[in-house]
PDB file of C-alpha atoms in Angstrom:
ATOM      1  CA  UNK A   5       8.187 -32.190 -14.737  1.00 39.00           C
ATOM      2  CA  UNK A   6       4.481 -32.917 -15.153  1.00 41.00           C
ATOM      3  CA  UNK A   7       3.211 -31.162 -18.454  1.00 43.00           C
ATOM      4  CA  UNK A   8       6.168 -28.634 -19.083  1.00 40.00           C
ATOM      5  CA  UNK A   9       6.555 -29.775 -22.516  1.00 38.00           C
ATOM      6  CA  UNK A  10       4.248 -26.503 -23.423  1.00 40.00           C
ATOM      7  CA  UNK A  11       5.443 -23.173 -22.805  1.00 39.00           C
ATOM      8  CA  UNK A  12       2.705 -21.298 -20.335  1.00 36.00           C
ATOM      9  CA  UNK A  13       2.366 -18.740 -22.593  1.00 41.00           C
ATOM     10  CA  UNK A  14       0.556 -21.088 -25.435  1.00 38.00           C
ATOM     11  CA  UNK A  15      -1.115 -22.981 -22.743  1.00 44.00           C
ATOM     12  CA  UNK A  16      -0.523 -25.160 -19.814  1.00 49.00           C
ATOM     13  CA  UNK A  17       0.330 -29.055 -19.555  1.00 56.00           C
ATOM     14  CA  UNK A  18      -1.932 -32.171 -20.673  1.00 53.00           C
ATOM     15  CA  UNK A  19      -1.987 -32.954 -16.681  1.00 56.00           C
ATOM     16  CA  UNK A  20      -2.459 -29.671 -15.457  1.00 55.00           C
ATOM     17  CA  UNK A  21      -5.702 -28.077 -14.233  1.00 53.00           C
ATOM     18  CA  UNK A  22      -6.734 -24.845 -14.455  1.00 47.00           C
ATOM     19  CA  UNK A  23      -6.862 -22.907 -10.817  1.00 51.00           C
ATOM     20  CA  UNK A  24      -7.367 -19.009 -11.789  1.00 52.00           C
ATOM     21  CA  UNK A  25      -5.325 -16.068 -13.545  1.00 47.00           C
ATOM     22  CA  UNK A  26      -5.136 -12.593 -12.466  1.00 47.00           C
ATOM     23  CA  UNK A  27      -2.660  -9.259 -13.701  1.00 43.00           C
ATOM     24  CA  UNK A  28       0.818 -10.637 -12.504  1.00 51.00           C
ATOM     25  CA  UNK A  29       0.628 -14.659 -12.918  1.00 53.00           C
ATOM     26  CA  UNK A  30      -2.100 -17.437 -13.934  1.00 53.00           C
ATOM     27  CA  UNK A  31      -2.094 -20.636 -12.160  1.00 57.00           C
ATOM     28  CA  UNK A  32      -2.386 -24.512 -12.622  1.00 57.00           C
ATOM     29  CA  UNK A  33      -2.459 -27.254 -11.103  1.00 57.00           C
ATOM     30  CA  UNK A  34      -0.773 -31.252 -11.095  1.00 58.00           C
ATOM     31  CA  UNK A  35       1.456 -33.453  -9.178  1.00 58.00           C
ATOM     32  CA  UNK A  36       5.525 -33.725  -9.085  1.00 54.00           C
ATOM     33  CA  UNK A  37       6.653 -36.224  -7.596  1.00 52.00           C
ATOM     34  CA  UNK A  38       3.606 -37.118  -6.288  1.00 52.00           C
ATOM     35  CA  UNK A  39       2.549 -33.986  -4.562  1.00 57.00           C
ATOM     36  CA  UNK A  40       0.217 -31.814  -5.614  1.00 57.00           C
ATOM     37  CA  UNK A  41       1.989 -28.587  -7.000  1.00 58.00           C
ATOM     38  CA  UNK A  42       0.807 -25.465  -7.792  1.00 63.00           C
ATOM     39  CA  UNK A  43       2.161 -24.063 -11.409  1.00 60.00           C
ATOM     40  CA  UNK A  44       2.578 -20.216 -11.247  1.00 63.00           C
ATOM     41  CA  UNK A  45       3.897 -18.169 -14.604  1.00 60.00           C
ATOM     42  CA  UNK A  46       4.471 -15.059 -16.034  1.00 51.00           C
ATOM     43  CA  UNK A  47       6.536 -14.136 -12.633  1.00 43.00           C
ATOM     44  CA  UNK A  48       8.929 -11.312 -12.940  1.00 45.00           C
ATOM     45  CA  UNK A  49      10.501 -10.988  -9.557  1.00 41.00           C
ATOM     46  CA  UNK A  50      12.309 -13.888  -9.027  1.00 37.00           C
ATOM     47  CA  UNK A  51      15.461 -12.714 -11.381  1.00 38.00           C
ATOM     48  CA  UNK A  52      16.180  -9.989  -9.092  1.00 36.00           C
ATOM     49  CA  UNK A  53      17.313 -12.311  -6.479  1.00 31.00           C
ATOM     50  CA  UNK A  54      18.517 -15.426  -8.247  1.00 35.00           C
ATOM     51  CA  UNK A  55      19.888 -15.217 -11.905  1.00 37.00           C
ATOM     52  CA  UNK A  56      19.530 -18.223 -13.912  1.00 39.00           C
ATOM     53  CA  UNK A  57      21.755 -20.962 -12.571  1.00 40.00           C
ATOM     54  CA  UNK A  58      22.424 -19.080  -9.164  1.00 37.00           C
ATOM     55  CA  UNK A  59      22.938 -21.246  -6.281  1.00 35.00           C
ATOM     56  CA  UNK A  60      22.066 -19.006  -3.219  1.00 35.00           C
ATOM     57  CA  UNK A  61      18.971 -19.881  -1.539  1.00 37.00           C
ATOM     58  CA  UNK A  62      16.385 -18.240  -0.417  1.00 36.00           C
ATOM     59  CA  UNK A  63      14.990 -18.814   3.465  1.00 36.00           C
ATOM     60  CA  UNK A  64      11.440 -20.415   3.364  1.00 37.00           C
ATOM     61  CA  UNK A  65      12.052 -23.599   2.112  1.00 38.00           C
ATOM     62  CA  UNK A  66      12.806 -21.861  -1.787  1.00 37.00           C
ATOM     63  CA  UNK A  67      15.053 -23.875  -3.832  1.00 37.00           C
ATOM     64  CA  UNK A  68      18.861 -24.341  -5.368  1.00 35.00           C
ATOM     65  CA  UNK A  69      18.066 -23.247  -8.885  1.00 37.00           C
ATOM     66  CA  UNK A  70      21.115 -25.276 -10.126  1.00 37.00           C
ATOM     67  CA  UNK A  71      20.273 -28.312  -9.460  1.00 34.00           C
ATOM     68  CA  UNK A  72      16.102 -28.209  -8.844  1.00 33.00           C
ATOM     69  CA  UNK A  73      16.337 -29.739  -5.349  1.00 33.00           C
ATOM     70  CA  UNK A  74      14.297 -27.911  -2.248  1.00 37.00           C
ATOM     71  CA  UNK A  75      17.023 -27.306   0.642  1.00 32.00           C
ATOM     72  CA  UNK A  76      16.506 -29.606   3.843  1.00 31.00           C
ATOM     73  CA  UNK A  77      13.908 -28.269   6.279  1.00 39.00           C
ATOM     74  CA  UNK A  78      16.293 -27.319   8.435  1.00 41.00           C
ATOM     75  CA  UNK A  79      17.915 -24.544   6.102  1.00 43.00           C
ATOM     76  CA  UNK A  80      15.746 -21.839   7.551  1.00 53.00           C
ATOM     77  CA  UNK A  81      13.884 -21.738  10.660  1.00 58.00           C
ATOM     78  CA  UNK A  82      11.000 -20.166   9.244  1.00 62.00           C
ATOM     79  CA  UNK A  83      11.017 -22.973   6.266  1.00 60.00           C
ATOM     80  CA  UNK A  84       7.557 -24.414   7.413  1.00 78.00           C
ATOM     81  CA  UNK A  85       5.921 -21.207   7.031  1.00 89.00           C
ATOM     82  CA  UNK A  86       6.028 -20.965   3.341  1.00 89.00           C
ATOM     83  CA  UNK A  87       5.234 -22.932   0.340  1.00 87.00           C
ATOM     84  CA  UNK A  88       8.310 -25.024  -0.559  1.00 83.00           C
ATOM     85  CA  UNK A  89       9.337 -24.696  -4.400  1.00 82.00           C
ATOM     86  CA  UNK A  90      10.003 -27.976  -6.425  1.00 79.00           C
ATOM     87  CA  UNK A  91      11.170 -26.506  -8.955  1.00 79.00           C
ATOM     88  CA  UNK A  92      12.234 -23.104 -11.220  1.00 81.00           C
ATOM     89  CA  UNK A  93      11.397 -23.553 -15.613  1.00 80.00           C
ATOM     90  CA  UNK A  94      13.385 -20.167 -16.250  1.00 80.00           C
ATOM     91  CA  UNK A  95      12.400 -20.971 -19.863  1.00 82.00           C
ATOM     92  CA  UNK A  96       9.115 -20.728 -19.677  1.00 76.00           C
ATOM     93  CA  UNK A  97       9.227 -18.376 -16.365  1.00 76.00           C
ATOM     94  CA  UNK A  98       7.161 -20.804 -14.257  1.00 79.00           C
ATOM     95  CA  UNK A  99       7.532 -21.325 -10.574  1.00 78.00           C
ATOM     96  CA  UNK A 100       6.283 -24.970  -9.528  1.00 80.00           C
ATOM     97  CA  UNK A 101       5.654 -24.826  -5.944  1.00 83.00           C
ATOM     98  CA  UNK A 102       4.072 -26.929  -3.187  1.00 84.00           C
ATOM     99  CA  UNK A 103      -0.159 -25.976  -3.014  1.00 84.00           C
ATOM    100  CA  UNK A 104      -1.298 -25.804  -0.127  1.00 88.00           C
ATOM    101  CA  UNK A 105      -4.691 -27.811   0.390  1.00 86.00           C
ATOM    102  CA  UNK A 106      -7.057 -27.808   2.036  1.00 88.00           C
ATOM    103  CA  UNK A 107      -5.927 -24.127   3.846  1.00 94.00           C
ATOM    104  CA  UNK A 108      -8.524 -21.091   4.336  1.00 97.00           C
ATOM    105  CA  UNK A 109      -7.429 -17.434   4.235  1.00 97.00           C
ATOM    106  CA  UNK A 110      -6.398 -15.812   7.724  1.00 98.00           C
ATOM    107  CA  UNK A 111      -9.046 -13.077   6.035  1.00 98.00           C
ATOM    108  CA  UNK A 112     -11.391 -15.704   6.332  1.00 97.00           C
ATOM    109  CA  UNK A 113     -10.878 -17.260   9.046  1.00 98.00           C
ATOM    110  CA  UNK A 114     -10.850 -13.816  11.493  1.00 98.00           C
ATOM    111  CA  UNK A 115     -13.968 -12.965   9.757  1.00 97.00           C
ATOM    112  CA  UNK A 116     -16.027 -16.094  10.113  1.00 96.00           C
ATOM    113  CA  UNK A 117     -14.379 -15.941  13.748  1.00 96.00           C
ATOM    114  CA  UNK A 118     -15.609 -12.807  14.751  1.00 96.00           C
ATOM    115  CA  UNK A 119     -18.936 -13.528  12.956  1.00 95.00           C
ATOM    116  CA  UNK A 120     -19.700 -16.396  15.390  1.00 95.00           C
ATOM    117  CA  UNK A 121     -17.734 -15.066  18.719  1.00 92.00           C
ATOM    118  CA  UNK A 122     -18.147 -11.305  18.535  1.00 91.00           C
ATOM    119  CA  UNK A 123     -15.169 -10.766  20.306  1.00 95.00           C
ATOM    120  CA  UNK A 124     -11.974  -9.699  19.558  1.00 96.00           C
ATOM    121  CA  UNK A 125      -9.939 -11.272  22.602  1.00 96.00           C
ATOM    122  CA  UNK A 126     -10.616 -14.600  21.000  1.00 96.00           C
ATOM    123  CA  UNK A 127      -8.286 -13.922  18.004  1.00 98.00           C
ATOM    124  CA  UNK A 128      -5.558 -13.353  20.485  1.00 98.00           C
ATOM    125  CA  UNK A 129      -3.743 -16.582  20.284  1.00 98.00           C
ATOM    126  CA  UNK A 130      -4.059 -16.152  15.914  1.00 98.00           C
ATOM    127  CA  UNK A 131      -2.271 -12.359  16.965  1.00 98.00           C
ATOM    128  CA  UNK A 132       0.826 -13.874  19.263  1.00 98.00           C
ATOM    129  CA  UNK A 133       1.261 -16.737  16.084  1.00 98.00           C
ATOM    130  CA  UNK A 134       1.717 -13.977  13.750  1.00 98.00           C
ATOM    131  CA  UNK A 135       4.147 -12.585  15.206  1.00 98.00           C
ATOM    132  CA  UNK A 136       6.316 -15.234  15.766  1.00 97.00           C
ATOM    133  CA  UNK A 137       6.270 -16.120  12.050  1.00 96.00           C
ATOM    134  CA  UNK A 138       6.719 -12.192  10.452  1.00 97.00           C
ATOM    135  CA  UNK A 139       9.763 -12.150  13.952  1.00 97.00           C
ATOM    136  CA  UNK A 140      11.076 -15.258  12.279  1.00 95.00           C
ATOM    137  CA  UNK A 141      11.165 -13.820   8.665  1.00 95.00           C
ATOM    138  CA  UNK A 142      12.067 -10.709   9.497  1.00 96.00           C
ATOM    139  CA  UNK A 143      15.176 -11.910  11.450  1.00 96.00           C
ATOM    140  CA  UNK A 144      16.196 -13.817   8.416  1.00 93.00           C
ATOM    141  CA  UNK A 145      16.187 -10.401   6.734  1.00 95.00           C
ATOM    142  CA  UNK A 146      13.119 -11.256   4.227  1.00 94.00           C
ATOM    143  CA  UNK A 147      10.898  -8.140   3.182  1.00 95.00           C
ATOM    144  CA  UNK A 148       7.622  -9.829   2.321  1.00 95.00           C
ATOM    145  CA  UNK A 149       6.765  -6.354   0.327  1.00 95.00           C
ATOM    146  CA  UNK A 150       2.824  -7.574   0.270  1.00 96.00           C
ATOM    147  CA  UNK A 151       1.688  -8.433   3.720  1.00 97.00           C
ATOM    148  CA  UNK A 152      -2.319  -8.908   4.295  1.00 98.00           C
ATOM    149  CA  UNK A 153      -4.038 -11.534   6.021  1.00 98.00           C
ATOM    150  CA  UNK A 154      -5.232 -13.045   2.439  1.00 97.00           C
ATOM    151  CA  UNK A 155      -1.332 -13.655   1.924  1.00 96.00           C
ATOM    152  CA  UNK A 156      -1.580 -15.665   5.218  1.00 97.00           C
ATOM    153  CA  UNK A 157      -3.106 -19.569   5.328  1.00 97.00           C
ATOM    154  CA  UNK A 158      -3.989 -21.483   7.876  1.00 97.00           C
ATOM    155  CA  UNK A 159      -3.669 -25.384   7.510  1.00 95.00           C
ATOM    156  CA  UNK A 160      -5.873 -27.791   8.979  1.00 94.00           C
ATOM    157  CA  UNK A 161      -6.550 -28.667  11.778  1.00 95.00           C
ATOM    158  CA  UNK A 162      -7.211 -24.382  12.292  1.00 95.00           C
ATOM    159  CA  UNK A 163      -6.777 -25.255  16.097  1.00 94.00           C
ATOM    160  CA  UNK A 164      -3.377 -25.723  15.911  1.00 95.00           C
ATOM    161  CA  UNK A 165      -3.079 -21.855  14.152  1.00 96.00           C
ATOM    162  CA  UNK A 166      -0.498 -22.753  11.288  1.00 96.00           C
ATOM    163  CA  UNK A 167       0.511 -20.236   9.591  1.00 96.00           C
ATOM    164  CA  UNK A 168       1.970 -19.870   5.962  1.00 95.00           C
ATOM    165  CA  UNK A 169       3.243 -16.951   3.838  1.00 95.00           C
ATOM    166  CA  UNK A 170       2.164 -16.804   0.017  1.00 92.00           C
ATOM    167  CA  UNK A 171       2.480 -14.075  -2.249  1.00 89.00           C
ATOM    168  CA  UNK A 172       6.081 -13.069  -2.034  1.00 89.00           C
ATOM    169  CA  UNK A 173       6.219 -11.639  -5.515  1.00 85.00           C
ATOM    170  CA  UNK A 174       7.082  -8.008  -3.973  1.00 91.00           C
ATOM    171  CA  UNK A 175       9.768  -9.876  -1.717  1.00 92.00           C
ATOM    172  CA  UNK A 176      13.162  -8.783  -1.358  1.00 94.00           C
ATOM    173  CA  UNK A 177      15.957  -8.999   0.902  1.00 94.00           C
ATOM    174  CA  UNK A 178      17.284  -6.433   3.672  1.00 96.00           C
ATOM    175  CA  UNK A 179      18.852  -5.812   6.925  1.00 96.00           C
ATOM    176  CA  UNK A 180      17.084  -2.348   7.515  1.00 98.00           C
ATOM    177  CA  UNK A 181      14.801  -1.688   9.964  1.00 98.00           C
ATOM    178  CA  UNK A 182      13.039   0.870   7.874  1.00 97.00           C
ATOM    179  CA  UNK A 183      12.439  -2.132   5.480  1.00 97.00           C
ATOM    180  CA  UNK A 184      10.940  -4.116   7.933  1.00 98.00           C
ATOM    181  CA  UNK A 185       8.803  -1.212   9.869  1.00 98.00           C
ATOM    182  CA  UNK A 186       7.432  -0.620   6.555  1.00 97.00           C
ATOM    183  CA  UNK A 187       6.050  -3.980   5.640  1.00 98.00           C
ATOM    184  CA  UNK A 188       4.436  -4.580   9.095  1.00 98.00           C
ATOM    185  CA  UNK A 189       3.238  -0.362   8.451  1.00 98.00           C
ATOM    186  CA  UNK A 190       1.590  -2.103   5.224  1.00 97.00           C
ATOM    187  CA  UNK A 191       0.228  -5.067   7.674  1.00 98.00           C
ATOM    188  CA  UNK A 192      -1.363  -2.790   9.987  1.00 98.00           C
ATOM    189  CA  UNK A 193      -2.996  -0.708   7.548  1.00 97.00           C
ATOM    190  CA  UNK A 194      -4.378  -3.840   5.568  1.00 97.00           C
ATOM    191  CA  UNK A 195      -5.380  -5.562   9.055  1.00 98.00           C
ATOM    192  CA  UNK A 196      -7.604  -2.556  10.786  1.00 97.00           C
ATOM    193  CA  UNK A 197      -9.187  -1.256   7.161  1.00 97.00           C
ATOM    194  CA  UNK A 198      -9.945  -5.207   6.615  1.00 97.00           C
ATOM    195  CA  UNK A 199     -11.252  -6.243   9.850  1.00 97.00           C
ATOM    196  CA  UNK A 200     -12.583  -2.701  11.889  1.00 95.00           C
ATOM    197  CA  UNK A 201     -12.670  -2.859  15.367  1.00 94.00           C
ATOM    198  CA  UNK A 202      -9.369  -5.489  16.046  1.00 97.00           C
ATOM    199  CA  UNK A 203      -7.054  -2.585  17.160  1.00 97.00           C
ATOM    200  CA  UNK A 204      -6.400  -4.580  20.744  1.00 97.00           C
ATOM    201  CA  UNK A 205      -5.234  -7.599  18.078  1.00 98.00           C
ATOM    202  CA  UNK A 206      -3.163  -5.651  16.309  1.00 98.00           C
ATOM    203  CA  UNK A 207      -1.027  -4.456  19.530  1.00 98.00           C
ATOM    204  CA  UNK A 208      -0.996  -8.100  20.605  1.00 98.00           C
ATOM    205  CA  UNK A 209       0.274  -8.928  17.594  1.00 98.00           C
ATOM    206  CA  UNK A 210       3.416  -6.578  17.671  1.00 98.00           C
ATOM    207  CA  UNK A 211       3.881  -7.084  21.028  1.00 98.00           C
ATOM    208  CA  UNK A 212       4.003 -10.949  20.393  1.00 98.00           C
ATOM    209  CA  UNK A 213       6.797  -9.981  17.125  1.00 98.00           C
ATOM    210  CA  UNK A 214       8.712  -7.855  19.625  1.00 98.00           C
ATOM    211  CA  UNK A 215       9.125 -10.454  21.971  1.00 98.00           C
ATOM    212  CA  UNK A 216      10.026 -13.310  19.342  1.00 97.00           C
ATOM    213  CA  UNK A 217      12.621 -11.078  16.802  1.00 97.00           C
ATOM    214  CA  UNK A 218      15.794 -10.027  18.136  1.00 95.00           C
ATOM    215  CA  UNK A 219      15.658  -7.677  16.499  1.00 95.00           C
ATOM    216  CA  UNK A 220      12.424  -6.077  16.781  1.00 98.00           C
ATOM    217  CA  UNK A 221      13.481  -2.795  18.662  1.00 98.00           C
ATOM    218  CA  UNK A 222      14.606  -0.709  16.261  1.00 98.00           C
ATOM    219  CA  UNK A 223      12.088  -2.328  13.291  1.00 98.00           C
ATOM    220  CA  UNK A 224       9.519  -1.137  15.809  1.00 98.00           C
ATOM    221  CA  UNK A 225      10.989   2.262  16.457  1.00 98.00           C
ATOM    222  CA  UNK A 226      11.166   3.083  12.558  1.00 97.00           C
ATOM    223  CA  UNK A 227       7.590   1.259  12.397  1.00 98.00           C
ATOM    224  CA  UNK A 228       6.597   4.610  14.828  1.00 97.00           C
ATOM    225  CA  UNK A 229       8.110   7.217  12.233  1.00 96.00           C
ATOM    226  CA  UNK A 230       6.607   5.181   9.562  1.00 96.00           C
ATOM    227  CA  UNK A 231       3.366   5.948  10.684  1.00 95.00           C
ATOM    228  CA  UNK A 232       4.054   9.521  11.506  1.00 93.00           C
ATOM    229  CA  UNK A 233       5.096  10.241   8.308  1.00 90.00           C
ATOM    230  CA  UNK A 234       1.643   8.114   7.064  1.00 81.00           C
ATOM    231  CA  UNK A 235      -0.382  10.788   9.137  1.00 75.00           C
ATOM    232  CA  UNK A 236       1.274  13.614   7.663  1.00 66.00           C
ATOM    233  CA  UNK A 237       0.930  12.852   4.713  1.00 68.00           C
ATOM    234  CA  UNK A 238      -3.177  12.267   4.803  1.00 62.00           C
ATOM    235  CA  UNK A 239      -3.078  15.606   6.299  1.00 58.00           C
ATOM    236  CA  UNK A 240      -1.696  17.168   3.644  1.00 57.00           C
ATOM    237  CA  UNK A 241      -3.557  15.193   1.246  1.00 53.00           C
TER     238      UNK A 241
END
């Protein structure tokens, strides 16, 4: 463990550099086992899933807290589309994780995209690929609880459109559709207030998560009330 000899709360490791801070974590960065990590602390969400020494673990490529190893790749079949964790410090409430480098925001990228290109239709392909990742976590019963496109990356080369979840600190587990409507409710209203004017993406996106969850029909039926209640309640104010 590169550095963890001081507690993040007094400062971070000799090796470690400095990446940002902001209300719920600060962040550093170093190698383990020679990959580039990314050192995230004062988390508070992870307890509510896995106690100290728990064993369960989580899809996504997140760890056995036991014994500090990832799980094999083929665990979860939506492990590639999140950052794998090395490694849980519950003593110092750290989270080492891979970084992803070299990545640019899906924000980013639809932006710069329809900066140059001026058209919707061509973010259709980035649309289908969304939905088949959110089908795949969804079907694995994972809530993301935070879900914008600056919690999606895209790794290089961006022609190849893969995609990676970050940001599950409002994740939890559940089998309900209403849990699931809701976070792609939060999607939509972060993807057409973010990027006006994508409205045909957004359907091709959902249309592209029907098709890949099995279980999409009634997630997409409670995603309708969801939104009826949403309207309702602007009305009323």
């Amino acid at each position: 463990r590169a550095g963890t000899e001081e507690r993040w709360g007094t400062g971070v490791g000799k090796d470690e550099a400095i990446l940002g801070a902001h209300a719920r974590a600060k962040m550093a960065s170093s190698s383990f086992t020679e990959k580039v990590y990314l050192k995230k602390g004062k988390w508070k969400g992870l307890e509510r899933f896995q106690g100290p020494g728990a064993t369960h673990e989580w899809p996504g490529s997140f760890p056995r807290t036991s014994n500090c190893q990832p799980p094999p790749t083929e665990h979860s079949s939506c492990a590639d589309s999140a950052p794998v964790v090395f490694f849980v410090d519950y003593a110092s409430n750290c989270l080492y994780m891979e970084e992803i480098e070299d990545s640019v925001t899906v924000r980013d990228y639809i932006q710069s995209t329809m900066e140059i290109e001026k058209d919707p239709q061509c973010l259709m392909g980035l649309a289908r690929r969304i939905g088949q990742v959110l089908a795949r976590m969804h079907d694995e019963d994972l809530i993301h609880g935070d879900l914008t496109t600056s919690n999606m990356l895209l790794k290089r080369p961006l022609e190849q459109l893969h995609i990676v979840l970050i940001d599950f600190g409002l994740s939890f587990v559940s089998g309900l559709p209403e849990d699931k409507g809701v976070d792609l409710y939060v999607l939509e209203k972060a993807f057409l207030s973010t990027h006006p004017h994508t409205e045909t993406v957004f359907e091709a996106f959902l249309k592209s998560y029907g098709a890949s969850s099995k279980k999409s029909s009634p997630v997409l039926k409670k995603l309708d009330e969801v939104r009826l209640r949403g309207r309702k309640r602007s009305m009323v104010g």
